[in-house]
Coordinates of C-alpha atoms and ligand atoms in Angstrom, one line a residue:
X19 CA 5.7 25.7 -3.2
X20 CA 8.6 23.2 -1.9
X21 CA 8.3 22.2 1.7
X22 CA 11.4 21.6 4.1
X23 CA 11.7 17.9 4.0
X24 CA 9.7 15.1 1.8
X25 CA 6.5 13.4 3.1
X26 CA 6.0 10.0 2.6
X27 CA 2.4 8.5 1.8
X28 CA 1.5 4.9 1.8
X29 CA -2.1 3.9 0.6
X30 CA -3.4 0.2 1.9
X31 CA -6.4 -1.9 1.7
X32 CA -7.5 -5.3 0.3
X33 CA -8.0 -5.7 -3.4
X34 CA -11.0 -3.9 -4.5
X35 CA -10.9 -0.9 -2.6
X36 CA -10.2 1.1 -5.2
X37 CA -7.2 2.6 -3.8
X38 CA -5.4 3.5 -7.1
X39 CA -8.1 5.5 -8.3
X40 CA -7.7 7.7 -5.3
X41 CA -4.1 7.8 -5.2
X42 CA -4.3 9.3 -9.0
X43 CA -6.8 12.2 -7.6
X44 CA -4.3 12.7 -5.0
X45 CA -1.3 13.4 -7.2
X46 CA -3.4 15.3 -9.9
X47 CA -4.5 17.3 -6.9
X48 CA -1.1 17.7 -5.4
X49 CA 0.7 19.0 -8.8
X50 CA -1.7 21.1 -9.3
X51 CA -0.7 23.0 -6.2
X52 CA 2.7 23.3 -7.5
X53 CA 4.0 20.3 -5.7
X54 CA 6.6 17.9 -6.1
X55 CA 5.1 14.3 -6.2
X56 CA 6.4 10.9 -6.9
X57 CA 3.6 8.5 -7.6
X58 CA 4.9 4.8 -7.1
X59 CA 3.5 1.6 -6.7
X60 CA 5.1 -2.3 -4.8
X61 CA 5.4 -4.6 -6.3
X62 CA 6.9 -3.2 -9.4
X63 CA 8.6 -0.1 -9.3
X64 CA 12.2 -0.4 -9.7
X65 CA 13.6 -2.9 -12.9
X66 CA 14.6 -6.0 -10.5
X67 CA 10.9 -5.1 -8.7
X68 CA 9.4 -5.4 -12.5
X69 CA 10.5 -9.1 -12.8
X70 CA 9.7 -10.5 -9.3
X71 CA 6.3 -8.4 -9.9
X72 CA 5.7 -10.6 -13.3
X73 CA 6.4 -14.0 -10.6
X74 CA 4.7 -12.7 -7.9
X75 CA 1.3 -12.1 -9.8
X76 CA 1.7 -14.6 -12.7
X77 CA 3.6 -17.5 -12.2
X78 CA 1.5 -20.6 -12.1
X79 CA 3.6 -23.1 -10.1
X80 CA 3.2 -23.6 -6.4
X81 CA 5.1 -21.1 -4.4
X82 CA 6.1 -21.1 -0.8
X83 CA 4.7 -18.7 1.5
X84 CA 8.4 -17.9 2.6
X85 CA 9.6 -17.5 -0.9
X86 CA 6.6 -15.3 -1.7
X87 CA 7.0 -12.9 1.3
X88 CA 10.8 -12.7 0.8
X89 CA 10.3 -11.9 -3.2
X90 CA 7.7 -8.9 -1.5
X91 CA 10.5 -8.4 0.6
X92 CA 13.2 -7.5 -1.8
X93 CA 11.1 -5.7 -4.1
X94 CA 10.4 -3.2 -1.3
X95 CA 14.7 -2.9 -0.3
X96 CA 15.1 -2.3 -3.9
X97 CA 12.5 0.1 -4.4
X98 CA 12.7 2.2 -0.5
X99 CA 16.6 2.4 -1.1
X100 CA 16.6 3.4 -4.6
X101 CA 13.6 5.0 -5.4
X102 CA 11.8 6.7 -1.7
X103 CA 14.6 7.7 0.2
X104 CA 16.4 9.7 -2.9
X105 CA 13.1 11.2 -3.7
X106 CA 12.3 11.8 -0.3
X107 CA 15.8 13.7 0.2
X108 CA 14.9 15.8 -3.0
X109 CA 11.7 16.9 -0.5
X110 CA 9.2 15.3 -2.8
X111 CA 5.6 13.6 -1.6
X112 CA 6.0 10.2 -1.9
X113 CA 2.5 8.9 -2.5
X114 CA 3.1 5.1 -2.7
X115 CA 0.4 2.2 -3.5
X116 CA 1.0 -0.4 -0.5
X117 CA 4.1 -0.7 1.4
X118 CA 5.5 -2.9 4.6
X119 CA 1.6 -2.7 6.0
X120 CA 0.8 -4.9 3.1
X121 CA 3.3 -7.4 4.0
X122 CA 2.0 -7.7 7.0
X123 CA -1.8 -8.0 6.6
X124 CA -1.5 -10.3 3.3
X125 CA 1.8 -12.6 4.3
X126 CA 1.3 -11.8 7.9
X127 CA -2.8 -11.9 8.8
X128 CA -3.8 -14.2 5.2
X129 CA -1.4 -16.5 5.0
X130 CA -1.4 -16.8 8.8
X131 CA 2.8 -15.6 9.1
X132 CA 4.9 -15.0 12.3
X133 CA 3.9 -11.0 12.5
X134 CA 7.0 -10.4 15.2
X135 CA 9.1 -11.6 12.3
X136 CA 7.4 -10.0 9.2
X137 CA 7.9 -6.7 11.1
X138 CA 11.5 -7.3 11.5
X139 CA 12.3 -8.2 7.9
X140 CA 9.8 -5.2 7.0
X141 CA 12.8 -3.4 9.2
X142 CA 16.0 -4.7 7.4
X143 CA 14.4 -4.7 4.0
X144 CA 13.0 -1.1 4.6
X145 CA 16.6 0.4 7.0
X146 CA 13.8 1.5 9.1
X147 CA 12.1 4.2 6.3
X148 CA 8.5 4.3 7.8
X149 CA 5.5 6.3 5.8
X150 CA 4.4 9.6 7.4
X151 CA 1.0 8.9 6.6
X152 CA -1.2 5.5 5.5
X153 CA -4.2 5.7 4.3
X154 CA -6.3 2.8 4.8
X155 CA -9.1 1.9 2.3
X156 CA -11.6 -0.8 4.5
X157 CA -14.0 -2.1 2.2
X158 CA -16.4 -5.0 2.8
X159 CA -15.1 -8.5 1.0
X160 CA -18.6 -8.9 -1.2
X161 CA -17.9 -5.2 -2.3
X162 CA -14.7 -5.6 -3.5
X163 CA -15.0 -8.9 -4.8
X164 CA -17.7 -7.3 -7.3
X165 CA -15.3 -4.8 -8.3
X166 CA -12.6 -6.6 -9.3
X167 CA -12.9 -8.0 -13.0
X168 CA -12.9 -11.4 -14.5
X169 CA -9.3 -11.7 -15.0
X170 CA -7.7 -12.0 -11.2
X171 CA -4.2 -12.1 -10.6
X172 CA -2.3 -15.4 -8.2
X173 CA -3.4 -13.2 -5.4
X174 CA -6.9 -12.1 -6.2
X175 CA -8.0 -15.8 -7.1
X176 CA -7.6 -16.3 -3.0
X177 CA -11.5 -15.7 -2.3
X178 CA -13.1 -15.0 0.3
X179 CA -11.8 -16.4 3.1
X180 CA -8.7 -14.7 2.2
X181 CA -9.8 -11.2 1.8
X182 CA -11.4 -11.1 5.3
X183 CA -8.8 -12.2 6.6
X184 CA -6.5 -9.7 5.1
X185 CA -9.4 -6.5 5.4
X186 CA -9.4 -7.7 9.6
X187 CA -5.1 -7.9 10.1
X188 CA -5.4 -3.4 8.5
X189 CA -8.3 -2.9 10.6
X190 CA -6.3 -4.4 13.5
X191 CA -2.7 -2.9 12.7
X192 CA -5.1 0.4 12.2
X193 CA -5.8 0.1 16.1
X194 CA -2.6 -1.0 16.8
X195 CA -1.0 2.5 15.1
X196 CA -4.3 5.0 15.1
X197 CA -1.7 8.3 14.9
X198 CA -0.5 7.1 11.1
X199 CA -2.9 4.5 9.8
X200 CA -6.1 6.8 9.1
X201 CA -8.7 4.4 7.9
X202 CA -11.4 5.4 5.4
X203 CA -14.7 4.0 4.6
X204 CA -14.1 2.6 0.8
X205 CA -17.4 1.1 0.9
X206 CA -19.0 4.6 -0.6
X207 CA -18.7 6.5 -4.0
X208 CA -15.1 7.7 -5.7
X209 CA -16.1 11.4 -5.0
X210 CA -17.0 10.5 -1.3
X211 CA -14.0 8.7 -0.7
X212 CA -11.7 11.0 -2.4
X213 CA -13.3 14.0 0.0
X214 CA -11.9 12.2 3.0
X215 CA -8.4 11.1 1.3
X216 CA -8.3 15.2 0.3
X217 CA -8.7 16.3 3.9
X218 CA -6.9 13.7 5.8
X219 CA -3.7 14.8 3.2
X220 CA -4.2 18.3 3.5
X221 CA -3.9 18.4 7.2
X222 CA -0.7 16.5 7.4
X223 CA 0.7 18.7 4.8
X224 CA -1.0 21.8 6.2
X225 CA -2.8 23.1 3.3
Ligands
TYD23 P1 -1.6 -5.3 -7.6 O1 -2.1 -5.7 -9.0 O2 -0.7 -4.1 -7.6 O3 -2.9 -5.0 -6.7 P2 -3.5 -3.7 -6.1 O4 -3.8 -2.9 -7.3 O5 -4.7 -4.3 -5.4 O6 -2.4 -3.2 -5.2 O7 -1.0 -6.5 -7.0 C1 -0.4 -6.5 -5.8 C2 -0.8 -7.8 -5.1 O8 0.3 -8.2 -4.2 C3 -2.0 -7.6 -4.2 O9 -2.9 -8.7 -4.3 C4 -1.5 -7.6 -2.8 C5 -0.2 -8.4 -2.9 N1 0.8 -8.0 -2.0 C6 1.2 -8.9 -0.9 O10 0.6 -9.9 -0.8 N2 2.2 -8.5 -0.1 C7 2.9 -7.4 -0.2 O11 3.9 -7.1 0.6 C8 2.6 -6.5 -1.3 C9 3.3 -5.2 -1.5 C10 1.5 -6.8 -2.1

């Protein structure tokens, strides 16, 4: 089955909420319907998004805020212009693990950024590519803090205070944009989760 044009679907949520584990189920599911997926990932996807992925999560110097959000930043042109919007043209599903939302609720809500600003950048970095669909994973801090292991990345080792800040700033863009940010309760089992994820997906695609 090949549908007329590509969909494009973002999954959010503060670490822990086990969001890659659904987004696997959901592109398993997907090709096993026949259809074309592209399963891809920020920070990381592209070569140039690779190395500012290995900074962004490792490097163990003090980094701005600004140069953090604009290393985000040019990860996502790179990746939107040369990965999404071919892929997207060749009318695949473009299922994609975080996007400009995250931008906005880690740079924007943690690290206490100028929102009207992140949004614009989000805008030039992205030429204005928005997702379809996001799928927002809401899990409670002490939750997810128990999932995620031992070894935390530069952005995981920002505790508590910094995950409840980043799960309010979704819940609140969620309000803000209720028609594409559908949020789910990650707070419950894989298969529970997944059952939700599975129905929200197959009415936007009309299965
Ligand atoms: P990753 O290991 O991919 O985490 P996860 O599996 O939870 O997505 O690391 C990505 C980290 O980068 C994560 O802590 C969120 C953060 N991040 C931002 O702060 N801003 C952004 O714009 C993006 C895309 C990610």
């Amino acid at each position: 089955m090949e549908f007329k044009k590509g969909y494009f679907i973002t999954f959010e949520g503060a670490d822990g909420c086990g969001k890659t584990t659904q987004i696997e189920l959901l592109d398993k599911f997907l090709k096993e319907k026949g259809l074309k997926t592209l399963l891809t990932l920020e920070p990381g996807a592209t070569d140039l998004g690779k190395n500012l992925r290995q900074i962004l999560l490792h490097y163990e110097k003090p980094v701005s805020d600004e140069a953090e959000m604009f290393m985000y930043l040019a990860d996502r042109a790179q990746h939107a212009q040369m990965i999404i919007k071919p892929a997207l043209e060749d009318k695949k599903i473009v299922l994609c693990d975080r996007y400009t939302d995250s931008t906005v609720a880690y740079q924007g809500y943690g690290r206490e950024g100028d929102i009207e600003q992140i949004n614009i950048l989000n805008k030039i970095a992205t030429k204005g590519l928005k997702s379809d669909l996001t799928i927002l994973f809401d899990v409670e801090s002490e939750i997810a803090q128990s999932r995620l292991g031992k070894t935390k990345d530069r952005l995981e080792s920002q505790g508590m205070e910094f995950h409840k800040k980043v799960r309010k700033g979704y819940l609140e863009l969620a309000k803000q944009d209720p028609k594409r940010i559908k949020v789910v309760d990650a707070n419950r089992t894989i298969d529970e989760v997944w059952q939700d994820v599975k129905k929200i997906v197959e009415e936007l695609l009309g299965l």
